[in-house]
mmCIF file of C-alpha atoms in Angstrom:
data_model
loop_
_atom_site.group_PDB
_atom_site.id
_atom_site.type_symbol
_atom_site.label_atom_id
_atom_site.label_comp_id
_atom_site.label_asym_id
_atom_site.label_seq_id
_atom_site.Cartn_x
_atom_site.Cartn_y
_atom_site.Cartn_z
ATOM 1 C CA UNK A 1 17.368 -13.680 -3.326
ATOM 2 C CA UNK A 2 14.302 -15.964 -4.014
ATOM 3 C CA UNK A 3 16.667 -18.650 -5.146
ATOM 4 C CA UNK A 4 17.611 -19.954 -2.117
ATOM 5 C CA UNK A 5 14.119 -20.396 -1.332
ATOM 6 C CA UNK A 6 13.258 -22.235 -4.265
ATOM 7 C CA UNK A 7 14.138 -25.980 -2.704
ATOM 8 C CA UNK A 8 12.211 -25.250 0.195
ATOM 9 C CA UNK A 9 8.483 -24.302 -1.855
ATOM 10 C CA UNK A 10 6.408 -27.413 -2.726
ATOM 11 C CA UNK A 11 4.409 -26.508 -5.493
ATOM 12 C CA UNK A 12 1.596 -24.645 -4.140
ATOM 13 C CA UNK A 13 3.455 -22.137 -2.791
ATOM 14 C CA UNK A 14 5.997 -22.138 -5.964
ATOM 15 C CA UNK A 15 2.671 -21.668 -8.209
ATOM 16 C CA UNK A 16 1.165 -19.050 -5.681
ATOM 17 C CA UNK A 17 4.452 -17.342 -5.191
ATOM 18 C CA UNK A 18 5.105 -17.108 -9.174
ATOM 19 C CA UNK A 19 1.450 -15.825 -9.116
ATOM 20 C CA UNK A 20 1.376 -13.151 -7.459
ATOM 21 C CA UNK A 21 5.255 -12.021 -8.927
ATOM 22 C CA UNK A 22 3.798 -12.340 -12.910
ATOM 23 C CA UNK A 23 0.457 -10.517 -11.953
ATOM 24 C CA UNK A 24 1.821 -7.534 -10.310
ATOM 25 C CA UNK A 25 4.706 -7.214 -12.430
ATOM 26 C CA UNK A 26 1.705 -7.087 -15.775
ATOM 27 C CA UNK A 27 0.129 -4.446 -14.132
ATOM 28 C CA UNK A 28 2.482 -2.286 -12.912
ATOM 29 C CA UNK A 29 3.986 -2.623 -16.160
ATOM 30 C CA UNK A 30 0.464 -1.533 -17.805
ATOM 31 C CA UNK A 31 0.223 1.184 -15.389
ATOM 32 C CA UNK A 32 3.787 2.480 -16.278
ATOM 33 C CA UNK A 33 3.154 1.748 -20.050
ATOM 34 C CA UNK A 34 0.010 3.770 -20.074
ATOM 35 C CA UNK A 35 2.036 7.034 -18.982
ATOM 36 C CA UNK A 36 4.713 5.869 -21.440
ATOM 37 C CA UNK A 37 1.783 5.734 -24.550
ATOM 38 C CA UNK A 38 0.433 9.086 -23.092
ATOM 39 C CA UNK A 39 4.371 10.472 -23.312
ATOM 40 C CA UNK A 40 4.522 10.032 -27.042
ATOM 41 C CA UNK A 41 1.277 10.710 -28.418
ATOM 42 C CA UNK A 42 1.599 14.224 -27.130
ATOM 43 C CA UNK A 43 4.505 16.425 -28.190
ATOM 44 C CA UNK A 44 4.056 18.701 -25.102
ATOM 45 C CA UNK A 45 5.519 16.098 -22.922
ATOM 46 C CA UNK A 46 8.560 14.627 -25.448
ATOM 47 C CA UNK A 47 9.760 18.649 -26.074
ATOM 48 C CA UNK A 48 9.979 18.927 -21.952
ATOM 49 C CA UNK A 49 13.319 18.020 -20.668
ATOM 50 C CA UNK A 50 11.540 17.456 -17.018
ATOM 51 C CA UNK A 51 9.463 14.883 -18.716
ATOM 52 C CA UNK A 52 11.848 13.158 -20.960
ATOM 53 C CA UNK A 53 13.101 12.256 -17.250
ATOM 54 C CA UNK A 54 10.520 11.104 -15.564
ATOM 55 C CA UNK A 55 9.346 9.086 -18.511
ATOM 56 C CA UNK A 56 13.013 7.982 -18.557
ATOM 57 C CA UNK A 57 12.583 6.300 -15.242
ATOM 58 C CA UNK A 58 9.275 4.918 -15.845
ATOM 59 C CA UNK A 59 11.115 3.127 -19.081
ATOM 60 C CA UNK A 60 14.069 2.094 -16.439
ATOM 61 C CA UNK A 61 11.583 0.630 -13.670
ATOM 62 C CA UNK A 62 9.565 -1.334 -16.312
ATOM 63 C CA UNK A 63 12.921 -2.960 -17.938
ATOM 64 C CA UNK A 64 14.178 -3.523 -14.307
ATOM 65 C CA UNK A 65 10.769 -4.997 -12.960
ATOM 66 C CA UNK A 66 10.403 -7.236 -15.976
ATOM 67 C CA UNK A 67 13.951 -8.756 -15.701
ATOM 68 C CA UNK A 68 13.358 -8.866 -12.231
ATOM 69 C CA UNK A 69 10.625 -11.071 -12.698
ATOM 70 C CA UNK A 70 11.742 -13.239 -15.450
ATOM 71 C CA UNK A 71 14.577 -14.316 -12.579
ATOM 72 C CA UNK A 72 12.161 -15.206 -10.051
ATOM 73 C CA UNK A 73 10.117 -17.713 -12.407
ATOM 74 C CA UNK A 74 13.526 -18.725 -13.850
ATOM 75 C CA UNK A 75 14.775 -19.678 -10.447
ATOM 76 C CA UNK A 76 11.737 -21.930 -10.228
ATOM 77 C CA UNK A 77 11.364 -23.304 -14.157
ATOM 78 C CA UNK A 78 14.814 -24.167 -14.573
ATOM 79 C CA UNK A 79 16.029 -26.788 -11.788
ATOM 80 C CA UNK A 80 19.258 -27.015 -13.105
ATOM 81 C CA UNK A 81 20.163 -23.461 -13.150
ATOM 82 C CA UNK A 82 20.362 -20.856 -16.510
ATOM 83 C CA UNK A 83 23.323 -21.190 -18.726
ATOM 84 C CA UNK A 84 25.971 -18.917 -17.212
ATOM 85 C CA UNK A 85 26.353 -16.377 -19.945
ATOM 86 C CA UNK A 86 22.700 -15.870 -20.220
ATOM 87 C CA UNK A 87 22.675 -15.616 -16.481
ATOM 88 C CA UNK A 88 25.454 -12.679 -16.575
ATOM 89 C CA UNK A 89 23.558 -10.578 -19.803
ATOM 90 C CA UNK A 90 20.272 -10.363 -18.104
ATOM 91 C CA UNK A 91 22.399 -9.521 -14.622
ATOM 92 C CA UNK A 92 23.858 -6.843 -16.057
ATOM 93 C CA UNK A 93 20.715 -5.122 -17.083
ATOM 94 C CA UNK A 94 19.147 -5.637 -13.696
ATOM 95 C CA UNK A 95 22.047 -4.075 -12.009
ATOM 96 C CA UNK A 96 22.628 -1.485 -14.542
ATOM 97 C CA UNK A 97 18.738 -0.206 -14.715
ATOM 98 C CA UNK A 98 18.533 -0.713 -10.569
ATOM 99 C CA UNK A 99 21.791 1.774 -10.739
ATOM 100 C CA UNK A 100 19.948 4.123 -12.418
ATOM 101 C CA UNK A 101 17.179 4.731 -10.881
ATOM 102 C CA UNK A 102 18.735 6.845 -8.322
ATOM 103 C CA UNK A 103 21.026 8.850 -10.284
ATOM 104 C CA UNK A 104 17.758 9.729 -12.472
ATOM 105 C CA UNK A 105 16.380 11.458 -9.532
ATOM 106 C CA UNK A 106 19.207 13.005 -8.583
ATOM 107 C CA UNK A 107 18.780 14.144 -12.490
ATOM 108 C CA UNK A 108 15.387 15.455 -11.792
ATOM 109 C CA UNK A 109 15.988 17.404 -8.691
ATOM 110 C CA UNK A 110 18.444 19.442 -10.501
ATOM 111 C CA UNK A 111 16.206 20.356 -13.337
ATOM 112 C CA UNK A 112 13.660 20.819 -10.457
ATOM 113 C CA UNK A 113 16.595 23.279 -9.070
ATOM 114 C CA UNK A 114 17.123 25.260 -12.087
ATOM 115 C CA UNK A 115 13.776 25.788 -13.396
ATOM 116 C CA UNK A 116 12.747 27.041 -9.560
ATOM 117 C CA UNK A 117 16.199 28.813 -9.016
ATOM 118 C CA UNK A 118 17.247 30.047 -12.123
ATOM 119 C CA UNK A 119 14.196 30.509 -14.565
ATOM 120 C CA UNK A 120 15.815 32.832 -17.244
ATOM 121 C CA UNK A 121 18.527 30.198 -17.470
ATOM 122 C CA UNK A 122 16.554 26.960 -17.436
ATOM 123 C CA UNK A 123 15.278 26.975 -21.397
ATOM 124 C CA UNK A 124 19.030 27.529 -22.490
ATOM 125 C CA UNK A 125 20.446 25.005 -19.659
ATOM 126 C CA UNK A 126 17.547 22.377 -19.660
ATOM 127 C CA UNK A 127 17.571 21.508 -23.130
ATOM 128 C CA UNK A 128 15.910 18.653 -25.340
ATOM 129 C CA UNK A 129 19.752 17.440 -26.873
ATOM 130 C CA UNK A 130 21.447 18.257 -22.965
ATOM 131 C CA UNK A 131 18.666 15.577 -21.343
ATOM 132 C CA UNK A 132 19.494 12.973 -24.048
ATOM 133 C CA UNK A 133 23.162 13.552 -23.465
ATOM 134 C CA UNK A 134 22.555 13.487 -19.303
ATOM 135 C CA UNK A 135 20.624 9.989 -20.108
ATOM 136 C CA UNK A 136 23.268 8.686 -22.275
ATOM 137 C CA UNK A 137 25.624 9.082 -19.465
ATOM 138 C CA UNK A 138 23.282 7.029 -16.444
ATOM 139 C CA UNK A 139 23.796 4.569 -18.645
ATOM 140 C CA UNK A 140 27.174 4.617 -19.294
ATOM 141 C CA UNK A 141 27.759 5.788 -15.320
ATOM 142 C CA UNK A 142 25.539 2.839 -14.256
ATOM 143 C CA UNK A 143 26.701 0.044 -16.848
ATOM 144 C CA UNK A 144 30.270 -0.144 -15.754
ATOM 145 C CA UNK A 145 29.899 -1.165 -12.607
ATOM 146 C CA UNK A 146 28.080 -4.524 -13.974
ATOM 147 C CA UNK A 147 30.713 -4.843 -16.754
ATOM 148 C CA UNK A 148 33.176 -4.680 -14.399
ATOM 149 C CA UNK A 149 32.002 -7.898 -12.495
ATOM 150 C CA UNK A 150 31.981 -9.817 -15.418
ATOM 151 C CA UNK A 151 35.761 -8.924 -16.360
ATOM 152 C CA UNK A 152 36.346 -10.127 -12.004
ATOM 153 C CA UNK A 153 35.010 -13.150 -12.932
ATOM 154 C CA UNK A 154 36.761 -13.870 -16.211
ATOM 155 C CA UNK A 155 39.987 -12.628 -14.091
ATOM 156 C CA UNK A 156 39.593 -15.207 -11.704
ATOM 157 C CA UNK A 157 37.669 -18.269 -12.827
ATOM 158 C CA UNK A 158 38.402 -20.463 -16.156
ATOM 159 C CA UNK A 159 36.627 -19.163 -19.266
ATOM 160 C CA UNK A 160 34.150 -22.736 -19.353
ATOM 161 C CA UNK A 161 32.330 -21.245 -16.184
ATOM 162 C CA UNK A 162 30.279 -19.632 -19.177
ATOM 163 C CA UNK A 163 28.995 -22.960 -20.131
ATOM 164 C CA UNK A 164 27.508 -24.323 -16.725
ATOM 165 C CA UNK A 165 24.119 -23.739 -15.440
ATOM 166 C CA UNK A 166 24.076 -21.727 -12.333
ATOM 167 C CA UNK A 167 20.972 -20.064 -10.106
ATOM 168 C CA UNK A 168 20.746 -16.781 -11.521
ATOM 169 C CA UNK A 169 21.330 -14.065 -8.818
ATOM 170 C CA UNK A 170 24.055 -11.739 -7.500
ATOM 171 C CA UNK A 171 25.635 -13.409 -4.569
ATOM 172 C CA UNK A 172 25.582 -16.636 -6.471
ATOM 173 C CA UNK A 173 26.974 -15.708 -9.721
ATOM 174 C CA UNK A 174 29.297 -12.737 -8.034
ATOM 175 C CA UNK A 175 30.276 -14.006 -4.808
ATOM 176 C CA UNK A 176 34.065 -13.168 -4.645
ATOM 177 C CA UNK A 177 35.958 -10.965 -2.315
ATOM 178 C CA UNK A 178 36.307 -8.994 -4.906
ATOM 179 C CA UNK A 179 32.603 -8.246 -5.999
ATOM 180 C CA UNK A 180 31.917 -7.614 -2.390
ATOM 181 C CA UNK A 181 34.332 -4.804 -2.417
ATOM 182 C CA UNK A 182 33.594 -3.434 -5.229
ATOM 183 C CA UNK A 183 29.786 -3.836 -4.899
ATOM 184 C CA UNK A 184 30.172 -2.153 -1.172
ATOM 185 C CA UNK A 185 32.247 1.196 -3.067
ATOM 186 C CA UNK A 186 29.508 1.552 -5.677
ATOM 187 C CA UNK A 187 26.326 1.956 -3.539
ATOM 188 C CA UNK A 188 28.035 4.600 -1.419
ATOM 189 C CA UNK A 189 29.577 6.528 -4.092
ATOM 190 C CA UNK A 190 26.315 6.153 -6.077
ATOM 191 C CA UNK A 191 23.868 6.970 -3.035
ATOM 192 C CA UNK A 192 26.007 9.628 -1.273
ATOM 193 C CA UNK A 193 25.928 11.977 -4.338
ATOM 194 C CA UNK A 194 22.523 11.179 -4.983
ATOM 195 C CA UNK A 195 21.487 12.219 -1.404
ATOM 196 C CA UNK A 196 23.884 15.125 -1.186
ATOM 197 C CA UNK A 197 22.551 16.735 -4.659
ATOM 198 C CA UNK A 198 18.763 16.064 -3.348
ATOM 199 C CA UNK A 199 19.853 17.706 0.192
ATOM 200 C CA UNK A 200 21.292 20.895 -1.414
ATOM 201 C CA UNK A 201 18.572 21.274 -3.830
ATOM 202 C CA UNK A 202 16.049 20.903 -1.823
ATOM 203 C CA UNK A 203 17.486 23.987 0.980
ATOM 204 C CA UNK A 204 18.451 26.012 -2.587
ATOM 205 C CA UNK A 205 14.919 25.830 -3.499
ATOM 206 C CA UNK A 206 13.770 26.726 0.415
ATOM 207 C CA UNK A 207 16.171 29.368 0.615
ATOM 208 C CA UNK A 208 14.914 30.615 -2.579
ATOM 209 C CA UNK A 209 11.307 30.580 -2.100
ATOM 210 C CA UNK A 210 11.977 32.470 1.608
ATOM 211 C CA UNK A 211 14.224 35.173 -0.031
ATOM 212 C CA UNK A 212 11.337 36.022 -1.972
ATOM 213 C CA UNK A 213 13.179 35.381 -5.682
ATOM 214 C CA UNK A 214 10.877 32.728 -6.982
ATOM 215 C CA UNK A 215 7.253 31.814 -7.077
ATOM 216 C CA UNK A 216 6.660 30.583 -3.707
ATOM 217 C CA UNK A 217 3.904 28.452 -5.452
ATOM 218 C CA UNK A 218 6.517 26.690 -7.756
ATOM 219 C CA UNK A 219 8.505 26.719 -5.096
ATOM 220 C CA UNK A 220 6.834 25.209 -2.695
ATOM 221 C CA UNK A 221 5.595 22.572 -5.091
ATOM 222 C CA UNK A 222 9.685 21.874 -6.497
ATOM 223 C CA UNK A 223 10.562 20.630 -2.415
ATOM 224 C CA UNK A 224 7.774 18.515 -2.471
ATOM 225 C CA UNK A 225 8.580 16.712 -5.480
ATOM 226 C CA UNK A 226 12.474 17.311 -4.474
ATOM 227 C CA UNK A 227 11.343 15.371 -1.207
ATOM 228 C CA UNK A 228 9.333 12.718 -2.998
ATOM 229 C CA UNK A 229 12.697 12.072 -4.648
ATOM 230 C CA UNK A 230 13.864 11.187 -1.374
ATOM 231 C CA UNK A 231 11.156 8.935 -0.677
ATOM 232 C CA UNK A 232 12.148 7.057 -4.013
ATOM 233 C CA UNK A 233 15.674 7.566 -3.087
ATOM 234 C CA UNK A 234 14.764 5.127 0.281
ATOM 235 C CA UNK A 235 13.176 2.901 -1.647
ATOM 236 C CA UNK A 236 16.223 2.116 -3.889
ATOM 237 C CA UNK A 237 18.264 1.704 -0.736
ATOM 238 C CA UNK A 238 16.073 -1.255 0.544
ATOM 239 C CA UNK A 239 17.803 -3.229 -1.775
ATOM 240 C CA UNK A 240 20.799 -2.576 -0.605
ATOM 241 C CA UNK A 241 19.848 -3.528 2.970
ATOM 242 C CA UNK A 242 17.770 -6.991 2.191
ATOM 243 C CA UNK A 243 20.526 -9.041 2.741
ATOM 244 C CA UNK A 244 20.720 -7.595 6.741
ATOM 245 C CA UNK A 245 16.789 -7.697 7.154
ATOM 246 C CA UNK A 246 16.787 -11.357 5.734
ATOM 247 C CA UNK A 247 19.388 -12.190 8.337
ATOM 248 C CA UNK A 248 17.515 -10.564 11.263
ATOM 249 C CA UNK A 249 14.081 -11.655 10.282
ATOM 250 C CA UNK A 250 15.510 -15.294 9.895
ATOM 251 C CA UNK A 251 16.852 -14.963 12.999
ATOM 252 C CA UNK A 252 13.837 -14.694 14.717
ATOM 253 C CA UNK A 253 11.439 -16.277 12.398
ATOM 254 C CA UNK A 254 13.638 -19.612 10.840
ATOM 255 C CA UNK A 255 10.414 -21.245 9.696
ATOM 256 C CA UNK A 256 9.277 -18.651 7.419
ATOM 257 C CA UNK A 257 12.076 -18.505 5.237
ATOM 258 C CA UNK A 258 10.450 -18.666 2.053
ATOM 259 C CA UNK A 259 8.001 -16.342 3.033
ATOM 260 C CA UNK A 260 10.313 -13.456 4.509
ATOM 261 C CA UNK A 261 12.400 -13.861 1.014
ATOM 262 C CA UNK A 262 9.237 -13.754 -1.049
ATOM 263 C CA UNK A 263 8.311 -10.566 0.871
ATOM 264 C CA UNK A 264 11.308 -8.754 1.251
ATOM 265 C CA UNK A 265 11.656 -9.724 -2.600
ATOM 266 C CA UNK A 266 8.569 -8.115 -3.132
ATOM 267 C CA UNK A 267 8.904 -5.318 -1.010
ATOM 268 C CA UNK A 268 12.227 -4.123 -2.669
ATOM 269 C CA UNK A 269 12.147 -5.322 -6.465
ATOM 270 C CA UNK A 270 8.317 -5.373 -7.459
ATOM 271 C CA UNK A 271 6.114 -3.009 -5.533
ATOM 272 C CA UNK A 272 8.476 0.546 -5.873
ATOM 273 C CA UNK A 273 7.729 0.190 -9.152
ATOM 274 C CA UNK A 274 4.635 1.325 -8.862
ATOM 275 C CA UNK A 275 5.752 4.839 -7.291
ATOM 276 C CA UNK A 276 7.141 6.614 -10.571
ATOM 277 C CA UNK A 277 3.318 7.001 -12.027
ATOM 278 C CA UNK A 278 1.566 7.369 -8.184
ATOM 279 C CA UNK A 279 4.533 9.686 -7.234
ATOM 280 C CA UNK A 280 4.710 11.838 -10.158
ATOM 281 C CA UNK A 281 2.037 11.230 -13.121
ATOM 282 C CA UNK A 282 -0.659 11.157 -10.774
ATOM 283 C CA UNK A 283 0.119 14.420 -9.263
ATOM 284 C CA UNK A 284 1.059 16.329 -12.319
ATOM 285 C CA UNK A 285 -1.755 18.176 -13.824
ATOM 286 C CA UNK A 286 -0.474 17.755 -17.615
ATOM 287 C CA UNK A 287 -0.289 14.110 -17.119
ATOM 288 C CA UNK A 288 -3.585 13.976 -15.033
ATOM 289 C CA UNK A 289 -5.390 15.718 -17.621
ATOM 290 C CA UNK A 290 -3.999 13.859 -20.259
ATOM 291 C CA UNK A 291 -4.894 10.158 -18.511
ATOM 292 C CA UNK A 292 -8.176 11.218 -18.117
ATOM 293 C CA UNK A 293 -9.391 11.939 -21.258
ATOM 294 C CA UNK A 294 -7.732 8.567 -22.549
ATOM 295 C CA UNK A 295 -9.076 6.751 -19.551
ATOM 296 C CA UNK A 296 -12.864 8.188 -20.992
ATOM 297 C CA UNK A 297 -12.123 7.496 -24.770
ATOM 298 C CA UNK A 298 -11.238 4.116 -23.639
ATOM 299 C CA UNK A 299 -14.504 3.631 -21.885
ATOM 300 C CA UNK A 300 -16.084 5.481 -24.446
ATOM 301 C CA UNK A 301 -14.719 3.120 -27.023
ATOM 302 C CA UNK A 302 -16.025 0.115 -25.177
ATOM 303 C CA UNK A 303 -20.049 1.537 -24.773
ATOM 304 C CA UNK A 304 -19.897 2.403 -28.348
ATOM 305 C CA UNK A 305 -19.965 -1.444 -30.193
ATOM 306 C CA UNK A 306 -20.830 -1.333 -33.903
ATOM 307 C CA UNK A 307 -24.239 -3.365 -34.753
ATOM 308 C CA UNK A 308 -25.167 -5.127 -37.899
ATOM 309 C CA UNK A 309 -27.660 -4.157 -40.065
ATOM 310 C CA UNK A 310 -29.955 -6.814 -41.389
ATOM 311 C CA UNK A 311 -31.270 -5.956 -44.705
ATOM 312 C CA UNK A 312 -33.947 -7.961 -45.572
#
């Protein structure tokens, strides 16, 4: 997306636009990456299936965001394009970690669903080994699609196209009939089921909590993190949907070109980042509690500076 704005940016705007990209991409990263450092120095968190997920997708959204970012200074470092073959390898993870972000949630909901709905169950359904397994296949759900538009374009270009330079994003690398299509099939597939197994959990876990068969506390807590999941679930779409908003907004506004890319590029790749740890760490007591007390060692760490002793 921010390739096609990249002849139009004198350098000022290149250096300001790069900026801002690196800078919030380092600290959403440090955000995410504190939760992750807080996930494995305490073994109540890496024995809990519900938070081998959501440190899952912190993982996924820090991969994604720092791809995402290498791409957009890339586009601007390398005037002549990146090799081809590079280009397709670091495409593939952006598009295979972008994939799974939604299907994680959809991962979530139903552990939400179980451990609301079905308590006695959830310690012999929910298990360490089964939430490994479920992560192992996102991947391999989420990876084909990518694979597969590598074997289009080795179907229908010569095999040297691996040797040029070309500006590295999706409509310029994959912009056959053919990768349309498929492209098209995959996000409603992929979203559908995700927002069909967030819609029934969410009315299991109401119709639960009003027949009186759960905690309505944990109940009532499970739909709004069920619906948070559908806030995420939004956010992932936007993606989707840039490439209509870019057209409208150019429409109307054809001399800020560079600046609706930058934004929407912004708006859609960079900033939902940020909403795994505000969404979820931040309102979980565990991981509260926890980021606290290494928030104050940290700061205690700092006031506390060793002195030398002068012995005379």
């Amino acid at each position: 997306m921010m390739n096609n704005s990249r002849a139009m940016d004198n350098f000022s705007d290149a250096f300001i636009k790069n900026f801002t990209t690196i800078a919030l991409g380092v600290i959403i990263n440090y955000i995410n990456g504190t939760f992750v450092y807080i996930f494995f120095k305490s073994h109540i968190f890496y024995s809990d299936p519900r938070y081998i997920l959501y440190i899952h997708l912190v993982i996924n959204d820090m991969i994604m965001l720092s791809f995402a970012v290498m791409l957009q200074v890339i586009t601007y470092a390398l005037p002549y394009g990146l090799n081809m073959f590079v280009c397709c390898m670091m495409l593939v993870i952006t598009s295979t970690t972008n994939r799974n972000s939604p299907l994680n949630l959809a991962g979530m909901a139903i552990e939400r669903y179980i451990a609301v709905c079905k308590p006695l169950h959830h310690i012999q359904i929910c298990t360490v080994r089964r939430t490994y397994i479920l992560i192992c296949l996102i991947w391999s759900v989420a990876v084909i699609p990518a694979l597969s538009d590598i074997i289009i374009v080795l179907a229908t270009k010569p095999f040297t196209i691996f040797s040029i330079g070309v500006l590295c994003y999706n409509n310029a690398v994959y912009g056959s009939p053919y990768h349309e299509a498929t492209s098209t099939a995959v996000h409603i597939v992929n979203l559908s089921f995700v927002f069909l197994t967030l819609f029934v959990t969410y009315f299991k876990v109401l119709f639960a909590a009003k027949a009186a068969i759960t905690d309505p506390a944990s109940a009532r807590k499970a739909r709004n993190t069920i619906l948070l999941h559908g806030v995420q679930l939004l956010f992932c779409m936007l993606g989707y949907i840039t490439p209509l908003t870019n057209m409208i907004l150019l429409s109307l506004f054809p001399n800020k070109r560079t600046t609706i890319l930058f934004s929407n590029f912004l708006f859609t790749n960079v900033l939902p980042r940020l909403l795994s740890p505000v969404i979820y760490g931040l309102r979980d007591q565990k991981f509260a509690k926890y980021m606290r007390v290494y928030y104050s060692c940290k700061q205690y760490d700092i006031q506390i500076k060793p002195t030398e002793v002068q012995v005379n």
